[in-house]
CSV table of C-alpha atoms in Angstrom, one decimal:
chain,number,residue,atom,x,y,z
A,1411,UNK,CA,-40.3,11.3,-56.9
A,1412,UNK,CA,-36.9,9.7,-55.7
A,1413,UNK,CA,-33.8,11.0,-57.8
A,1414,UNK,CA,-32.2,8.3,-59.0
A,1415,UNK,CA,-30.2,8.8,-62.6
A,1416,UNK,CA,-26.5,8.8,-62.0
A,1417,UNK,CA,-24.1,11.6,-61.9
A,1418,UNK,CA,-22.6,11.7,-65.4
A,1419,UNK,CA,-18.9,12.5,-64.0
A,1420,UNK,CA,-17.4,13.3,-67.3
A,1421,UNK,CA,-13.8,11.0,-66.3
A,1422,UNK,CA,-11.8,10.1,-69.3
A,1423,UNK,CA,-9.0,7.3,-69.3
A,1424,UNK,CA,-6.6,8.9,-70.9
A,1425,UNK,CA,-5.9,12.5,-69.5
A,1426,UNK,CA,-4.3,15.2,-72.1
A,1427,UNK,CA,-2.9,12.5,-74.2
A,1428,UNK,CA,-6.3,11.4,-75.6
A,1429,UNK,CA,-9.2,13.6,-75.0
A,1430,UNK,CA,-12.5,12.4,-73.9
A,1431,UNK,CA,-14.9,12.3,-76.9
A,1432,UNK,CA,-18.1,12.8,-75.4
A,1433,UNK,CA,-17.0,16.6,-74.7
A,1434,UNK,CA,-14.7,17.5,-77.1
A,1435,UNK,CA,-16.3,15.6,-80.3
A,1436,UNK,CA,-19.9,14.6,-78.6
A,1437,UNK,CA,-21.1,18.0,-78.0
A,1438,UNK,CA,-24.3,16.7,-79.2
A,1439,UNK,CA,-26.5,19.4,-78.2
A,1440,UNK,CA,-24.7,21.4,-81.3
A,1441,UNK,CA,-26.8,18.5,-83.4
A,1442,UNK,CA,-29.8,20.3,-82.4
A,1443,UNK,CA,-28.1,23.9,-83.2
A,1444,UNK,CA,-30.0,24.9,-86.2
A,1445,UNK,CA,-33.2,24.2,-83.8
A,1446,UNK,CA,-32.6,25.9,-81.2
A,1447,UNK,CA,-31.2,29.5,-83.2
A,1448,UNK,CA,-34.2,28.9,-85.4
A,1449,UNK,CA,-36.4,29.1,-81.7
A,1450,UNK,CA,-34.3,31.5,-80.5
A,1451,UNK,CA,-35.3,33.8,-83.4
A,1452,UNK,CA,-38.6,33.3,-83.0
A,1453,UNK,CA,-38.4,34.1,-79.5
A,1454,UNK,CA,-36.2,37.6,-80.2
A,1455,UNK,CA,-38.6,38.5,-83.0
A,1456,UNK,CA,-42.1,38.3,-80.1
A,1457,UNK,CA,-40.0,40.1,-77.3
A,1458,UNK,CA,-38.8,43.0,-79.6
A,1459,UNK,CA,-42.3,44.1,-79.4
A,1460,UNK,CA,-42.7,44.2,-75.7
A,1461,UNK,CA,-40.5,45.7,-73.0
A,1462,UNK,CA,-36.9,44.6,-73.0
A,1463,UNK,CA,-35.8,45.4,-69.9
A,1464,UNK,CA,-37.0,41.9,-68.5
A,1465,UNK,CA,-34.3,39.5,-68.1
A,1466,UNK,CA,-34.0,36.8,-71.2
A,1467,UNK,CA,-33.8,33.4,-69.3
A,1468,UNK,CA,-32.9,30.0,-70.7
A,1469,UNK,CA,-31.6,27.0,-68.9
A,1470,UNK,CA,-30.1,24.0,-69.4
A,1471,UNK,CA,-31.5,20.6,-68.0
A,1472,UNK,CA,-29.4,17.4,-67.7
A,1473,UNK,CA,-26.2,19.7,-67.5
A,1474,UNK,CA,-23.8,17.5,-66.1
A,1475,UNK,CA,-20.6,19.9,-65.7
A,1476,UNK,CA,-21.4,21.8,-68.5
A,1477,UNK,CA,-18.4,21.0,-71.0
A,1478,UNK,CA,-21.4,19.6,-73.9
A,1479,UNK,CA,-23.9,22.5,-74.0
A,1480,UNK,CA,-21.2,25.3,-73.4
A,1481,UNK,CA,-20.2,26.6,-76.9
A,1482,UNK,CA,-23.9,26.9,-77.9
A,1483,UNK,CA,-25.1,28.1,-74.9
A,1484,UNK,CA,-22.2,31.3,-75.1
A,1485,UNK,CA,-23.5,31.1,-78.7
A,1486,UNK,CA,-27.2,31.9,-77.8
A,1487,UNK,CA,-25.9,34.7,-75.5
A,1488,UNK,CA,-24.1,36.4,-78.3
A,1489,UNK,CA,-27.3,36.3,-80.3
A,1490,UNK,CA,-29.4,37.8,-77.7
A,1491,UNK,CA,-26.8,40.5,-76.9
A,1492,UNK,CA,-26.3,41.1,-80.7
A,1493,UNK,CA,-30.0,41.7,-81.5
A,1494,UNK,CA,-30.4,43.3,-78.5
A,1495,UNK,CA,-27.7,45.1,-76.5
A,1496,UNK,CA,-25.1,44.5,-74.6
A,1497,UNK,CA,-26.1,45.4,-71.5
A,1498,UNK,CA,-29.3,42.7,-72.0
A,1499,UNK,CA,-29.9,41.0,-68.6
A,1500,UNK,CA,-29.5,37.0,-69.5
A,1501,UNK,CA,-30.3,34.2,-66.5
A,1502,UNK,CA,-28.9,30.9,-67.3
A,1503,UNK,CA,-30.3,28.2,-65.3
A,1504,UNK,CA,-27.7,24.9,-65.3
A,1505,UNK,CA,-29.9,21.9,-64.1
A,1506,UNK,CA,-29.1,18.5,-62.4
A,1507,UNK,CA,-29.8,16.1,-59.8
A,1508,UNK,CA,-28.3,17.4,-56.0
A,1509,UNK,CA,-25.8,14.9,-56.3
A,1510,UNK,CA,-24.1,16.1,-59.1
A,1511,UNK,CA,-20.6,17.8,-59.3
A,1512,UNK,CA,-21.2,21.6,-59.2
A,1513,UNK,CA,-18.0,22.4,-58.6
A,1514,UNK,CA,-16.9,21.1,-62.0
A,1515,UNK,CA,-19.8,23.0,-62.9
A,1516,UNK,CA,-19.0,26.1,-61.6
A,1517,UNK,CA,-15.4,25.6,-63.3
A,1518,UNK,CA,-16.5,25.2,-66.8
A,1519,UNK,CA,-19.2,27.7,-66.9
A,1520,UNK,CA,-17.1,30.7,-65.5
A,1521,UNK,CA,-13.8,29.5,-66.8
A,1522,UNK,CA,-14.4,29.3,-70.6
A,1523,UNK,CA,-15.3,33.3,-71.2
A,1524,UNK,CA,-14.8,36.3,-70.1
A,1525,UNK,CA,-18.0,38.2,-68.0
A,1526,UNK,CA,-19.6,40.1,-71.3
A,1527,UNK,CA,-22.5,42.3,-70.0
A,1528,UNK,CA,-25.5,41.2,-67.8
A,1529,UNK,CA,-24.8,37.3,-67.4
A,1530,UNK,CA,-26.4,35.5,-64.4
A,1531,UNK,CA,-25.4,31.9,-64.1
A,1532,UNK,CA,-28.1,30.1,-61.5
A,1533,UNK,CA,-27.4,26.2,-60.7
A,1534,UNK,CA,-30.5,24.4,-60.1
A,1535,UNK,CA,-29.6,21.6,-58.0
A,1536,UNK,CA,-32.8,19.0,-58.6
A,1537,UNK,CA,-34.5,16.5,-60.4
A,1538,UNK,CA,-35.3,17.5,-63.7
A,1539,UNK,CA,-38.6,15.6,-63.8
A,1540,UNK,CA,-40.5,18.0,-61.4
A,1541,UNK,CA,-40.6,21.6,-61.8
A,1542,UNK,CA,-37.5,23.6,-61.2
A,1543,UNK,CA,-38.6,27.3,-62.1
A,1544,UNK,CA,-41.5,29.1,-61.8
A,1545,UNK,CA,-44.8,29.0,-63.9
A,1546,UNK,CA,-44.0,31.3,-67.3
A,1547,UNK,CA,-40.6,32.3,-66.5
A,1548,UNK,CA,-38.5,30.8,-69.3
A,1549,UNK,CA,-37.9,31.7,-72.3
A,1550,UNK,CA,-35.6,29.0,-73.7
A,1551,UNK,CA,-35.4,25.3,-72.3
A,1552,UNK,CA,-32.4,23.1,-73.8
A,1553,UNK,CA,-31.7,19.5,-73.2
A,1554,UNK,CA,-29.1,17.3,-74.6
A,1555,UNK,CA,-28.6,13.5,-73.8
A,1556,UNK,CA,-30.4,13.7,-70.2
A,1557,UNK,CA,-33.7,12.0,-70.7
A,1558,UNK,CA,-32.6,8.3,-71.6
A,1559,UNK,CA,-31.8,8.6,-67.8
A,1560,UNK,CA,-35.2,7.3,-65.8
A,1561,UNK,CA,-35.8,9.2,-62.4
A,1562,UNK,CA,-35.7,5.6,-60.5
A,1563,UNK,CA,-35.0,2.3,-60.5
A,1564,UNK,CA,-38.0,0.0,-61.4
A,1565,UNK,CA,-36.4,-2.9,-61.8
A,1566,UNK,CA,-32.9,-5.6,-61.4
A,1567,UNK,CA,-31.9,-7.0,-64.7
A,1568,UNK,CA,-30.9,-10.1,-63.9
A,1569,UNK,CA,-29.0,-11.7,-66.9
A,1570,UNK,CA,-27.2,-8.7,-68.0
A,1571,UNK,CA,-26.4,-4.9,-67.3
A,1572,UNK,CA,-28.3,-3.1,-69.5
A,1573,UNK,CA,-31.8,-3.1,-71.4
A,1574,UNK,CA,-30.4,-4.7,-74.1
A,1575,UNK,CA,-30.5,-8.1,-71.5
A,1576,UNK,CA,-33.5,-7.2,-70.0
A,1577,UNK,CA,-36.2,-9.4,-70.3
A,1578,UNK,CA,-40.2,-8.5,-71.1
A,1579,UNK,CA,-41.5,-8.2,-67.7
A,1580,UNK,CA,-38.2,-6.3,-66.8
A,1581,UNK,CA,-38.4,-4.3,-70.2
A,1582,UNK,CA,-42.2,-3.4,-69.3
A,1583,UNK,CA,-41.5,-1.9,-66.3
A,1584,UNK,CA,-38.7,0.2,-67.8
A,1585,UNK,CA,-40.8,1.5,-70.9
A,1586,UNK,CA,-43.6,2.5,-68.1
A,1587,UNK,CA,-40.9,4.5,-66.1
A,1588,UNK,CA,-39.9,6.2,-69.1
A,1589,UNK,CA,-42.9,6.4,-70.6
A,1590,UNK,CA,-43.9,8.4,-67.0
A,1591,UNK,CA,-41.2,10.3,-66.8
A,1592,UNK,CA,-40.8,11.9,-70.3
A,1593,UNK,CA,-44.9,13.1,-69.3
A,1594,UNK,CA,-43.4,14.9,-66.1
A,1595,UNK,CA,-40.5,16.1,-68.2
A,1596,UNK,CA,-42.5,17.6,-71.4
A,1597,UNK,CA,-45.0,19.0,-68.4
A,1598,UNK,CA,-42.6,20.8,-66.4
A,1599,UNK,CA,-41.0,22.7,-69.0
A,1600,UNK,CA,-44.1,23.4,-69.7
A,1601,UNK,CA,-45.6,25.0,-67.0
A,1602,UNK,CA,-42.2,27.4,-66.8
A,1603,UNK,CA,-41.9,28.3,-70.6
A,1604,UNK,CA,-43.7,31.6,-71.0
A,1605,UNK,CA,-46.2,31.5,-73.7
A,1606,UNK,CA,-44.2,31.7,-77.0
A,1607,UNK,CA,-41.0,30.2,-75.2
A,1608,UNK,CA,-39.2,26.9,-76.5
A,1609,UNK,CA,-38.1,23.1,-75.2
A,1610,UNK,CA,-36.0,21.7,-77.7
A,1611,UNK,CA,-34.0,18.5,-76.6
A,1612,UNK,CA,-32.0,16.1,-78.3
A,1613,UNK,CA,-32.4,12.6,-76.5
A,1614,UNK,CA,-30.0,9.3,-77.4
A,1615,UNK,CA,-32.5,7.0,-78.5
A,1616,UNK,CA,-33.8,4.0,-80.8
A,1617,UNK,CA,-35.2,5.2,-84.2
A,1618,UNK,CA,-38.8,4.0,-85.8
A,1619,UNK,CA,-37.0,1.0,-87.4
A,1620,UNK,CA,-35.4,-0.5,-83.8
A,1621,UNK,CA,-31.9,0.8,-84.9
A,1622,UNK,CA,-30.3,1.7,-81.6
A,1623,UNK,CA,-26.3,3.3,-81.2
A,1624,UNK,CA,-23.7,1.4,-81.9
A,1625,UNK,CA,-20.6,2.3,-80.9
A,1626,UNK,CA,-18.8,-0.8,-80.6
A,1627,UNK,CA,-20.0,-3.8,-83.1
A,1628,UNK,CA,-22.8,-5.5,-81.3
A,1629,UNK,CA,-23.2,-2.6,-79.3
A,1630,UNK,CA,-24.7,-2.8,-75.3
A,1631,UNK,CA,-25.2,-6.4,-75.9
A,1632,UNK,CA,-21.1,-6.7,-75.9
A,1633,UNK,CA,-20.6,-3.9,-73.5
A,1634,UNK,CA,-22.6,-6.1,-70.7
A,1635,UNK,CA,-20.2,-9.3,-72.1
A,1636,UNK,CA,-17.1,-8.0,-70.5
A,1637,UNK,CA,-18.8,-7.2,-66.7
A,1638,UNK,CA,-20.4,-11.2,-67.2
A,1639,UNK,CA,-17.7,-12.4,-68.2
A,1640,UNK,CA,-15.5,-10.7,-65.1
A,1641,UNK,CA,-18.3,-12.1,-63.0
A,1642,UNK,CA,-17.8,-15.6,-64.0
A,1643,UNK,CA,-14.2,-15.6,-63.9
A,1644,UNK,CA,-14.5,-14.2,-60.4
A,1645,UNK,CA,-13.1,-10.9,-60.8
A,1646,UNK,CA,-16.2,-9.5,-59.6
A,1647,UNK,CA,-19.0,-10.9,-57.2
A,1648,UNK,CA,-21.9,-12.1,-58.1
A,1649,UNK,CA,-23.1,-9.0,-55.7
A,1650,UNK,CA,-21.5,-6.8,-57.8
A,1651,UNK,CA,-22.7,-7.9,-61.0
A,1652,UNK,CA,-26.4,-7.6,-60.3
A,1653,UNK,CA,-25.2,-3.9,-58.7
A,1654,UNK,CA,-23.3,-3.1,-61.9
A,1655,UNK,CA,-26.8,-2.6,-63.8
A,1656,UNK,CA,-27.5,0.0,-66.3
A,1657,UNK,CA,-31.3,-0.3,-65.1
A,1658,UNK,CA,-32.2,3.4,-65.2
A,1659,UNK,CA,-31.8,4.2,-68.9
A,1660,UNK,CA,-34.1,3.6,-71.6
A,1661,UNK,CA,-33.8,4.3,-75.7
A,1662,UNK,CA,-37.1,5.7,-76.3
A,1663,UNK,CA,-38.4,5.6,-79.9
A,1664,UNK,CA,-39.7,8.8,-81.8
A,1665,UNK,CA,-43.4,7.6,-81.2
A,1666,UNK,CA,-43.3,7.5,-77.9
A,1667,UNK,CA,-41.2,10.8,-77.7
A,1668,UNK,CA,-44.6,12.0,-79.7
A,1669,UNK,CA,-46.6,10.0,-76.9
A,1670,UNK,CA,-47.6,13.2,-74.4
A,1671,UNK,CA,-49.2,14.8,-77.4
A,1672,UNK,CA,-50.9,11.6,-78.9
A,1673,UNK,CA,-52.3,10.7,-75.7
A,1674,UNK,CA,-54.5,14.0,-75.3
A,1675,UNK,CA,-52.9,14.4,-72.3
A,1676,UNK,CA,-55.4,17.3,-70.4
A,1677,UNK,CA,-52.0,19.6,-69.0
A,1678,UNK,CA,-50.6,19.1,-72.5
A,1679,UNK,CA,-54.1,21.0,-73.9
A,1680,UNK,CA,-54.2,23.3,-70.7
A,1681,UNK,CA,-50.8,24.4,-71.3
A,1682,UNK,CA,-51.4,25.3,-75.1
A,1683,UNK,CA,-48.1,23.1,-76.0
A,1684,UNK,CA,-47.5,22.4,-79.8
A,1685,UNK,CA,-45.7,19.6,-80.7
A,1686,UNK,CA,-43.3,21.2,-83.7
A,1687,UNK,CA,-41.0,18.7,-84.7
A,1688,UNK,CA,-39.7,14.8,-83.5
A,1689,UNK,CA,-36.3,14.0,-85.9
A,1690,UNK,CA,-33.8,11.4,-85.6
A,1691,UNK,CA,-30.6,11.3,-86.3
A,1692,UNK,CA,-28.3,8.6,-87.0
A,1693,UNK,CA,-24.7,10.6,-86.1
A,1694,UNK,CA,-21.4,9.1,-86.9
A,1695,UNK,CA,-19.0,9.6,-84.6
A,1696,UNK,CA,-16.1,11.5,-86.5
A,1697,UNK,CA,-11.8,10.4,-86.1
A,1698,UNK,CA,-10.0,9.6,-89.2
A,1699,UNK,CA,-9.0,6.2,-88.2
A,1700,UNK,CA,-13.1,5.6,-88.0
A,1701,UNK,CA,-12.8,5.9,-91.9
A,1702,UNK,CA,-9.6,3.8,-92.4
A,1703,UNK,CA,-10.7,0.4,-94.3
A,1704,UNK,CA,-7.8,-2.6,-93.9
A,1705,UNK,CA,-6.4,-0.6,-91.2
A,1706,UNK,CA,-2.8,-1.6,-90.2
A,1707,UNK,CA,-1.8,-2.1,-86.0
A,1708,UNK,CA,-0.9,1.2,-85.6
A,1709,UNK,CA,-4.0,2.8,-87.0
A,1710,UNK,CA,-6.2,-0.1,-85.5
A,1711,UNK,CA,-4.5,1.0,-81.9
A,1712,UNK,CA,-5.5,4.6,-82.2
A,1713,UNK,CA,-8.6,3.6,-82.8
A,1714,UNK,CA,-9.8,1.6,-79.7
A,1715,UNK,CA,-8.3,3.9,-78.0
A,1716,UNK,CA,-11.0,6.5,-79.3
A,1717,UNK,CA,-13.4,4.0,-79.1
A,1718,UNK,CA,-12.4,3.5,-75.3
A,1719,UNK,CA,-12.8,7.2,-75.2
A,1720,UNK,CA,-16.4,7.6,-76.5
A,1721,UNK,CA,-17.5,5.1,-73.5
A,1722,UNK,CA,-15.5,6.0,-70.6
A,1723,UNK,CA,-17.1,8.9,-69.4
A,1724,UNK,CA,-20.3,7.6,-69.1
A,1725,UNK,CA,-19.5,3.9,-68.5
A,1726,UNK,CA,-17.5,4.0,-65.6
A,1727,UNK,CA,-19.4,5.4,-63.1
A,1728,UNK,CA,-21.6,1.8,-63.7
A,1729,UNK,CA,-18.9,0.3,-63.2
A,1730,UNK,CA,-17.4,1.7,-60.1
A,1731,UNK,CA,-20.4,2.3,-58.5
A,1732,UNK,CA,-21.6,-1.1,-58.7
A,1733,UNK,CA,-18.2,-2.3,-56.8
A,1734,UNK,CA,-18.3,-3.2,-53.3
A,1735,UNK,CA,-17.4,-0.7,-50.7
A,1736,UNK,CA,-15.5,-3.1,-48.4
A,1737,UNK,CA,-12.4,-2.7,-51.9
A,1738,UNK,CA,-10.0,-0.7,-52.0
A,1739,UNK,CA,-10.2,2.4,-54.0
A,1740,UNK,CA,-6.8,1.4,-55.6
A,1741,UNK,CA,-8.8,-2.4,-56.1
A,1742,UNK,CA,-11.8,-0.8,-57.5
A,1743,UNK,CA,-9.6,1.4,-60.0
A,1744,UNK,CA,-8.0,-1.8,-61.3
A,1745,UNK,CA,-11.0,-3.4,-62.1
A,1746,UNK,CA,-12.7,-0.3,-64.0
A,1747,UNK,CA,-9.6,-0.4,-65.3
A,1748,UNK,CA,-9.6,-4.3,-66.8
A,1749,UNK,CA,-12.9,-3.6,-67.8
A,1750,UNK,CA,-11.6,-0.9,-70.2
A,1751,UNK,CA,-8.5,-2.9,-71.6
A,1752,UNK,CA,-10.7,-5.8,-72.5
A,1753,UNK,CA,-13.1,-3.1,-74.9
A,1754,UNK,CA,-9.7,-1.7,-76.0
A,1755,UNK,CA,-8.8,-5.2,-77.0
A,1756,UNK,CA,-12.3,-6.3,-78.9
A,1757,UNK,CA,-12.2,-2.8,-80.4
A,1758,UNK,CA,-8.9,-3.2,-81.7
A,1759,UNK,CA,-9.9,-6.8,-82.9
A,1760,UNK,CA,-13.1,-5.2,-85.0
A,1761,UNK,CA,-11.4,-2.2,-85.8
A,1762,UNK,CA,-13.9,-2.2,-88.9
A,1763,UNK,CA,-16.9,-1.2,-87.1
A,1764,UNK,CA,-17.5,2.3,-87.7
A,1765,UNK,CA,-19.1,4.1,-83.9
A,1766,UNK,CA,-22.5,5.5,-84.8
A,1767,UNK,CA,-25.2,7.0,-82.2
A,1768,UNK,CA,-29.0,7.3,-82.4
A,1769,UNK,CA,-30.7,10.8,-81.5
A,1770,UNK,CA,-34.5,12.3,-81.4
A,1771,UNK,CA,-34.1,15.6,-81.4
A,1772,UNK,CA,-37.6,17.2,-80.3
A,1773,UNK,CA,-39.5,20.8,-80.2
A,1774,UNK,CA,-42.0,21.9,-78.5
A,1775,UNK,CA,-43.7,25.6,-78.3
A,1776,UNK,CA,-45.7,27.1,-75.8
A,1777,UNK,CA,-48.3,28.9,-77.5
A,1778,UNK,CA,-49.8,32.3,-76.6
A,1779,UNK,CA,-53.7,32.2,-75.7
């Protein structure tokens, strides 16, 4: 299976002076926190009864560099150590495709604490829809906002950059992909939980009534506006539009997040995995100007510049990735760049809108025989 969902390069826009939402307010896999201590638990309260000298092992898939998991992961190390000892051998795996940044990686993950006891930080450089560990070797699997990206490109978009301008035929193929891929997912965290071990992800998704995130007012739809509307004033290629494509992510709705289990699927059964919980969650992104009504210049400024924020880190590798290498890298920066003032400028202009994001948090046990 070709590897083919970006490298989520967490850039922000505005350096020290603004910081990048996604990591310092996002830190969405803290959304699923109750979840995952409440697994965790479970998982302490089975081992206490066996042998503890065998390494507790968790991991991490969809990393990116690390910043958005990293106070619960050092949170689920202090539990283990706590209920168990200090000197408790923990493995943490850090997952991504081979293309990501490890170095940043590398950074964030030693650079935040100090070495506390037995720590082992292992970086698992591929695809997280195949199998990355052993059969029965984890204990505790943890995902946040990696699945929405599909392993491959099925498909161009023609009239737009995202699946919110896909068409059906386009839109088919997508939901196929994804429907594929979140079955290769859900089975390879299977086959490495050990029996009694935990997956518990929390996805950016639609919810069962077609509500999808919003975090500008008419949401992708808008966000693919700005790159058309570049491409028709000829600030782009028409090349570079159709390059500029969103194509491998897909909102998947809670019932098809349930789909592995409803389908009957025969390694689902073989496995002996349990399909605890699907929830979604309809998170508001939190600033104070976001709760200003009848905000005045000052306080509508501030806040497109968060809004800018929120979409930066993710966004722009779309959008300089999709530029043509015969530009400059000065020429490339100065589009991503207009690209960004003209959402500054819309967001200041509906300044009302308050940012909202659509999650599916999901569990999922391995059972003992």
């Amino acid at each position: 299976m070709s590897s083919f969902y970006p490298t989520m390069k967490m850039n922000t826009r505005f350096g020290e002076e603004v910081d990048d939402m996604y990591n310092i307010h996002g830190h969405v896999g803290n959304l699923s926190r109750a979840a995952i201590l409440q697994s965790l638990r479970k998982i302490i309260s089975s081992r206490l009864a066996f042998q503890t000298e065998q390494p507790f092992n968790i991991a991490d898939f969809g990393t990116a560099d690390g910043q958005a998991s990293l106070a619960l992961v050092n949170e689920i190390i202090d539990v283990i150590q706590t209920d168990f000892r200090k000197e408790q051998a923990i493995v943490v795996y850090y997952n991504d495709q081979p293309m990501n940044d490890f170095n940043r990686l590398s950074k964030v993950i030693q650079g935040d604490r100090k070495v506390r006891g037995n720590i082992y930080p292992v970086i698992i450089p591929r695809t997280m829809y195949e199998q990355c560990l052993p059969n029965n070797s984890l204990d505790l699997a943890i995902s946040s906002v990696a699945t929405h990206y599909m392993s491959k490109q099925v498909c161009q978009i023609k009239n737009g950059i995202s699946i919110a301008d896909a068409d059906d035929n386009e839109l088919s193929l997508m939901r196929e992909q994804a429907k594929a891929d979140w079955r290769s997912f859900v089975i390879s965290r299977g086959r490495e939980l050990k029996p009694g071990g935990f997956l518990v992800t929390m996805n950016i998704s639609s919810d069962d009534s077609g509500d999808e995130p919003m975090l500008v007012e008419k949401g992708a739809l808008r966000l693919g506006s700005f790159v058309s509307d570049m491409a028709k004033e000829r600030v782009i290629t028409k090349e570079e539009y159709l390059a500029t494509n969103f194509n491998s992510s897909y909102m998947r709705t809670p019932a098809e997040f349930k789909e592995p289990f409803t389908s009957a699927l025969p390694e689902v059964r073989e496995l002996r995995l349990e399909l605890v919980s699907v929830k979604s969650i309809k998170h508001y992104l939190q600033h104070p100007t976001f709760d200003i009504v009848n905000k005045d210049n000052t306080e509508k400024m501030e806040y497109s510049r968060r809004i800018v924020a929120s979409i930066y880190p993710w966004m722009h590798h779309v959008l300089y990735g999709g530029l043509s290498v015969s530009r400059t890298e000065d020429k490339k920066q100065a589009i991503v760049d207009e690209y960004f003032d003209r959402l500054q400028t819309y967001a200041f202009d509906h300044a009302d809108h308050k940012p909202y994001l659509i999650f599916t948090e999901v569990v999922i046990k391995k059972n003992h025989i």
